[in-house]
Amino acid sequence: MRANCSTRGLFDGLVCAFMLLLCCQLSATTVSQKPDTALTVVEGGDGGGDSGEDATTATEDEESILKVVQPTSEWQTLKPGEAVPRGSHVRLNLQTGQREVRQGEEQRKYWARKLREKVEEGQHHSFSTAELKEALQKMEELHAENSDNNEDTVRSQFRPLEELKREMADLDMLVETDAQILSRLLAQFRSTNITTERQLKILLELEYLVHQVDNAQTLFSMGGLQIMLDCLNSSNYQLQEGSAFVLGSALSSNPVVQVEAAENGTLQRLLTLLATPRPHSVKKKVLFAVASLLRHFPHAQNHFLSHGGLQVLSELFRGEGGEGLRVRIITLLYDMISEREMVLQAGMEPIPDAAHEERLRQYSEVPLQPQLLEGGWCTLVPELLDSSEHDWREKTLRTLLAMAPVCLSQYRSDGTLSFTLGVLKGQYQELVHTERNLGEENGYFGEILDLLDTLEFKLKWL
């Protein structure tokens, strides 16, 4: 039979006919079965899976007594003593306990290509036993060739190790540690011919680096503190602002730096800047540095109060155009009051810790609350409730609650405060109602309303 049609339908039909004739021809070559139950793979094929039992390779003599099963694209059951071509897929059916086989991927590709060649040449679509053996051998060579190509492809995606080592060595020559960067920046800052513009850029770089605790300590060990203090005394307001910004970032949550700054008179210089005419941009950064120095540092807080720090903040709070500074000031007061109360409350519990006992003693010696009362802060802080900013109102309410133990009697005698609280409560009740209609049960306005309710309760019942 010759194939005279090149259409795809005829080709698919020829493939099916070829597979059927192939199975019939191999079945006709069956001889006596091998009495062993081990799976045998006929030599000359491409290796596939096995059933988990020992697999052996048949010799030419053994092949003559084996029944070679030619797999198809479907799973078929293997009987004891039957052999399969190399490259077949074999599995153990756990439900039936029998071995099953089907064609491997390479087998299907090869036979499809071989059949296509036969059809294109106009040859009869049948194969002899010798051709089948040759085909199996070709399949093994094709598989080996594909493996080599895949290995070459993988190798092309990577570079030699020695080349990578050389590049890494070159990179090491260009890498600077943070300490080296700090040293270089300070050396440039001290240069006599440096411009103010360049100094300001260096201060910004330093501020970024000192957010890391180790870098801040390294900066101070290199003399960076004295450089910042000199900049605070500069006549250039931009340098004052930049150096105060660096100091505030370096002092934040860094006890080692806080102690060194306190011992070198940093607080006095910062208070001087706050007490003398300066642009508000400078005073904001200076106030940030003061707050960073005082937080969680009772020794500095005591020093701050003894040097009239609250009086300086009071004048700043009352000054014209200082609305933006007021929130920063009451936030500082709130932090100082709340951290002191937390330490004192923790001290009521029996904690056998000498360090904690010393910290408790230091905080107990800070006369913060009496000075707040004497400095008129009980009437100053409520003024911020007139602001239209919700954030300002929230911070003011929290500070009022923190000062309540010493200011409660003055709160009650302040008719303006009671009226303002009533107005605000009505406003925030409406805002909370709107929030809940939008599906927010515990929204931001609800938190402010809770603060108002708590303060109102203290005024009426405590």
mmCIF file of N, CA, C and O in Angstrom, residues 98-146:
data_model
loop_
_atom_site.group_PDB
_atom_site.id
_atom_site.type_symbol
_atom_site.label_atom_id
_atom_site.label_comp_id
_atom_site.label_asym_id
_atom_site.label_seq_id
_atom_site.Cartn_x
_atom_site.Cartn_y
_atom_site.Cartn_z
ATOM 1 N N GLN A 98 -0.167 -5.219 39.497
ATOM 2 C CA GLN A 98 0.461 -5.639 38.253
ATOM 3 C C GLN A 98 1.276 -4.496 37.665
ATOM 4 O O GLN A 98 1.001 -3.313 37.891
ATOM 5 N N ARG A 99 2.298 -4.878 36.860
ATOM 6 C CA ARG A 99 3.118 -3.906 36.167
ATOM 7 C C ARG A 99 2.462 -3.513 34.853
ATOM 8 O O ARG A 99 1.870 -4.349 34.181
ATOM 9 N N GLU A 100 2.612 -2.234 34.503
ATOM 10 C CA GLU A 100 2.022 -1.724 33.286
ATOM 11 C C GLU A 100 3.075 -0.939 32.519
ATOM 12 O O GLU A 100 4.017 -0.402 33.109
ATOM 13 N N VAL A 101 2.923 -0.863 31.201
ATOM 14 C CA VAL A 101 3.920 -0.217 30.358
ATOM 15 C C VAL A 101 3.218 0.609 29.278
ATOM 16 O O VAL A 101 2.101 0.286 28.861
ATOM 17 N N ARG A 102 3.888 1.693 28.869
ATOM 18 C CA ARG A 102 3.446 2.464 27.713
ATOM 19 C C ARG A 102 4.671 3.098 27.086
ATOM 20 O O ARG A 102 5.767 3.058 27.638
ATOM 21 N N GLN A 103 4.501 3.690 25.921
ATOM 22 C CA GLN A 103 5.623 4.293 25.218
ATOM 23 C C GLN A 103 6.199 5.469 25.996
ATOM 24 O O GLN A 103 5.474 6.222 26.628
ATOM 25 N N GLY A 104 7.532 5.612 25.912
ATOM 26 C CA GLY A 104 8.199 6.782 26.443
ATOM 27 C C GLY A 104 8.097 7.941 25.465
ATOM 28 O O GLY A 104 7.740 7.780 24.302
ATOM 29 N N GLU A 105 8.456 9.133 25.924
ATOM 30 C CA GLU A 105 8.354 10.325 25.092
ATOM 31 C C GLU A 105 9.261 10.232 23.882
ATOM 32 O O GLU A 105 8.880 10.591 22.766
ATOM 33 N N GLU A 106 10.507 9.754 24.084
ATOM 34 C CA GLU A 106 11.443 9.666 22.976
ATOM 35 C C GLU A 106 10.975 8.649 21.932
ATOM 36 O O GLU A 106 11.173 8.827 20.725
ATOM 37 N N GLN A 107 10.355 7.566 22.406
ATOM 38 C CA GLN A 107 9.844 6.557 21.469
ATOM 39 C C GLN A 107 8.767 7.157 20.569
ATOM 40 O O GLN A 107 8.784 6.961 19.342
ATOM 41 N N ARG A 108 7.828 7.886 21.158
ATOM 42 C CA ARG A 108 6.751 8.451 20.359
ATOM 43 C C ARG A 108 7.281 9.445 19.336
ATOM 44 O O ARG A 108 6.837 9.480 18.178
ATOM 45 N N LYS A 109 8.259 10.272 19.755
ATOM 46 C CA LYS A 109 8.830 11.250 18.818
ATOM 47 C C LYS A 109 9.540 10.538 17.658
ATOM 48 O O LYS A 109 9.424 10.916 16.490
ATOM 49 N N TYR A 110 10.296 9.476 18.005
ATOM 50 C CA TYR A 110 11.073 8.800 16.973
ATOM 51 C C TYR A 110 10.164 8.126 15.953
ATOM 52 O O TYR A 110 10.345 8.274 14.741
ATOM 53 N N TRP A 111 9.151 7.372 16.441
ATOM 54 C CA TRP A 111 8.316 6.623 15.507
ATOM 55 C C TRP A 111 7.465 7.557 14.648
ATOM 56 O O TRP A 111 7.181 7.296 13.489
ATOM 57 N N ALA A 112 7.079 8.671 15.200
ATOM 58 C CA ALA A 112 6.326 9.640 14.392
ATOM 59 C C ALA A 112 7.207 10.208 13.292
ATOM 60 O O ALA A 112 6.784 10.350 12.137
ATOM 61 N N ARG A 113 8.480 10.499 13.621
ATOM 62 C CA ARG A 113 9.396 11.027 12.610
ATOM 63 C C ARG A 113 9.700 9.969 11.557
ATOM 64 O O ARG A 113 9.751 10.257 10.352
ATOM 65 N N LYS A 114 9.900 8.708 12.012
ATOM 66 C CA LYS A 114 10.224 7.633 11.074
ATOM 67 C C LYS A 114 9.060 7.389 10.117
ATOM 68 O O LYS A 114 9.251 7.183 8.912
ATOM 69 N N LEU A 115 7.851 7.418 10.638
ATOM 70 C CA LEU A 115 6.691 7.195 9.801
ATOM 71 C C LEU A 115 6.535 8.326 8.795
ATOM 72 O O LEU A 115 6.204 8.096 7.630
ATOM 73 N N ARG A 116 6.816 9.554 9.237
ATOM 74 C CA ARG A 116 6.712 10.690 8.324
ATOM 75 C C ARG A 116 7.691 10.527 7.164
ATOM 76 O O ARG A 116 7.365 10.815 6.011
ATOM 77 N N GLU A 117 8.911 10.064 7.484
ATOM 78 C CA GLU A 117 9.903 9.846 6.426
ATOM 79 C C GLU A 117 9.429 8.770 5.454
ATOM 80 O O GLU A 117 9.595 8.884 4.238
ATOM 81 N N LYS A 118 8.836 7.706 6.003
ATOM 82 C CA LYS A 118 8.353 6.615 5.149
ATOM 83 C C LYS A 118 7.265 7.112 4.200
ATOM 84 O O LYS A 118 7.224 6.781 3.018
ATOM 85 N N VAL A 119 6.348 7.912 4.803
ATOM 86 C CA VAL A 119 5.240 8.395 3.991
ATOM 87 C C VAL A 119 5.729 9.327 2.906
ATOM 88 O O VAL A 119 5.298 9.286 1.757
ATOM 89 N N GLU A 120 6.680 10.233 3.285
ATOM 90 C CA GLU A 120 7.198 11.172 2.298
ATOM 91 C C GLU A 120 7.949 10.468 1.174
ATOM 92 O O GLU A 120 7.962 10.925 0.033
ATOM 93 N N GLU A 121 8.600 9.331 1.507
ATOM 94 C CA GLU A 121 9.336 8.583 0.478
ATOM 95 C C GLU A 121 8.417 7.662 -0.326
ATOM 96 O O GLU A 121 8.844 7.019 -1.288
ATOM 97 N N GLY A 122 7.168 7.561 0.110
ATOM 98 C CA GLY A 122 6.211 6.704 -0.608
ATOM 99 C C GLY A 122 6.409 5.244 -0.326
ATOM 100 O O GLY A 122 5.985 4.391 -1.101
ATOM 101 N N GLN A 123 7.046 4.892 0.789
ATOM 102 C CA GLN A 123 7.313 3.499 1.115
ATOM 103 C C GLN A 123 6.138 2.904 1.874
ATOM 104 O O GLN A 123 5.308 3.613 2.443
ATOM 105 N N HIS A 124 6.066 1.591 1.901
ATOM 106 C CA HIS A 124 5.036 0.861 2.639
ATOM 107 C C HIS A 124 5.275 1.048 4.127
ATOM 108 O O HIS A 124 6.403 0.984 4.588
ATOM 109 N N HIS A 125 4.211 1.313 4.889
ATOM 110 C CA HIS A 125 4.365 1.644 6.309
ATOM 111 C C HIS A 125 4.437 0.370 7.152
ATOM 112 O O HIS A 125 3.618 0.091 7.989
ATOM 113 N N SER A 126 5.433 -0.448 6.923
ATOM 114 C CA SER A 126 5.709 -1.624 7.759
ATOM 115 C C SER A 126 7.207 -1.721 7.952
ATOM 116 O O SER A 126 7.984 -1.243 7.125
ATOM 117 N N PHE A 127 7.620 -2.309 9.041
ATOM 118 C CA PHE A 127 9.030 -2.386 9.415
ATOM 119 C C PHE A 127 9.377 -3.829 9.735
ATOM 120 O O PHE A 127 8.577 -4.565 10.319
ATOM 121 N N SER A 128 10.628 -4.169 9.395
ATOM 122 C CA SER A 128 11.140 -5.499 9.728
ATOM 123 C C SER A 128 11.686 -5.475 11.144
ATOM 124 O O SER A 128 11.851 -4.415 11.759
ATOM 125 N N THR A 129 11.986 -6.675 11.668
ATOM 126 C CA THR A 129 12.560 -6.759 13.018
ATOM 127 C C THR A 129 13.897 -6.038 13.079
ATOM 128 O O THR A 129 14.212 -5.373 14.077
ATOM 129 N N ALA A 130 14.704 -6.154 12.028
ATOM 130 C CA ALA A 130 16.005 -5.473 12.004
ATOM 131 C C ALA A 130 15.824 -3.958 12.045
ATOM 132 O O ALA A 130 16.578 -3.234 12.722
ATOM 133 N N GLU A 131 14.808 -3.466 11.325
ATOM 134 C CA GLU A 131 14.554 -2.026 11.333
ATOM 135 C C GLU A 131 14.117 -1.547 12.709
ATOM 136 O O GLU A 131 14.477 -0.457 13.156
ATOM 137 N N LEU A 132 13.337 -2.411 13.399
ATOM 138 C CA LEU A 132 12.891 -2.035 14.735
ATOM 139 C C LEU A 132 14.064 -1.926 15.700
ATOM 140 O O LEU A 132 14.146 -1.008 16.523
ATOM 141 N N LYS A 133 15.009 -2.904 15.614
ATOM 142 C CA LYS A 133 16.199 -2.852 16.469
ATOM 143 C C LYS A 133 17.020 -1.598 16.161
ATOM 144 O O LYS A 133 17.533 -0.921 17.050
ATOM 145 N N GLU A 134 17.155 -1.310 14.855
ATOM 146 C CA GLU A 134 17.902 -0.115 14.466
ATOM 147 C C GLU A 134 17.219 1.145 14.994
ATOM 148 O O GLU A 134 17.877 2.093 15.445
ATOM 149 N N ALA A 135 15.878 1.148 14.977
ATOM 150 C CA ALA A 135 15.146 2.303 15.459
ATOM 151 C C ALA A 135 15.352 2.514 16.944
ATOM 152 O O ALA A 135 15.532 3.638 17.428
ATOM 153 N N LEU A 136 15.349 1.407 17.706
ATOM 154 C CA LEU A 136 15.585 1.513 19.145
ATOM 155 C C LEU A 136 16.974 2.063 19.441
ATOM 156 O O LEU A 136 17.171 2.851 20.373
ATOM 157 N N GLN A 137 17.970 1.623 18.667
ATOM 158 C CA GLN A 137 19.331 2.122 18.842
ATOM 159 C C GLN A 137 19.396 3.615 18.529
ATOM 160 O O GLN A 137 20.072 4.382 19.210
ATOM 161 N N LYS A 138 18.689 4.020 17.466
ATOM 162 C CA LYS A 138 18.669 5.441 17.104
ATOM 163 C C LYS A 138 18.047 6.280 18.222
ATOM 164 O O LYS A 138 18.470 7.405 18.485
ATOM 165 N N MET A 139 17.030 5.718 18.867
ATOM 166 C CA MET A 139 16.384 6.435 19.947
ATOM 167 C C MET A 139 17.343 6.696 21.093
ATOM 168 O O MET A 139 17.356 7.777 21.708
ATOM 169 N N GLU A 140 18.186 5.709 21.392
ATOM 170 C CA GLU A 140 19.170 5.885 22.465
ATOM 171 C C GLU A 140 20.158 6.980 22.104
ATOM 172 O O GLU A 140 20.524 7.813 22.935
ATOM 173 N N GLU A 141 20.608 7.007 20.845
ATOM 174 C CA GLU A 141 21.545 8.041 20.407
ATOM 175 C C GLU A 141 20.888 9.417 20.434
ATOM 176 O O GLU A 141 21.525 10.413 20.806
ATOM 177 N N LEU A 142 19.590 9.470 20.049
ATOM 178 C CA LEU A 142 18.881 10.741 20.063
ATOM 179 C C LEU A 142 18.756 11.286 21.473
ATOM 180 O O LEU A 142 18.931 12.486 21.725
ATOM 181 N N HIS A 143 18.479 10.390 22.418
ATOM 182 C CA HIS A 143 18.361 10.816 23.818
ATOM 183 C C HIS A 143 19.687 11.347 24.338
ATOM 184 O O HIS A 143 19.737 12.372 25.028
ATOM 185 N N ALA A 144 20.791 10.657 24.011
ATOM 186 C CA ALA A 144 22.117 11.108 24.453
ATOM 187 C C ALA A 144 22.455 12.465 23.853
ATOM 188 O O ALA A 144 23.019 13.342 24.507
ATOM 189 N N GLU A 145 22.083 12.666 22.591
ATOM 190 C CA GLU A 145 22.356 13.949 21.921
ATOM 191 C C GLU A 145 21.582 15.078 22.579
ATOM 192 O O GLU A 145 22.111 16.167 22.807
ATOM 193 N N ASN A 146 20.317 14.811 22.925
ATOM 194 C CA ASN A 146 19.509 15.846 23.588
ATOM 195 C C ASN A 146 20.076 16.198 24.954
ATOM 196 O O ASN A 146 20.071 17.356 25.375
#
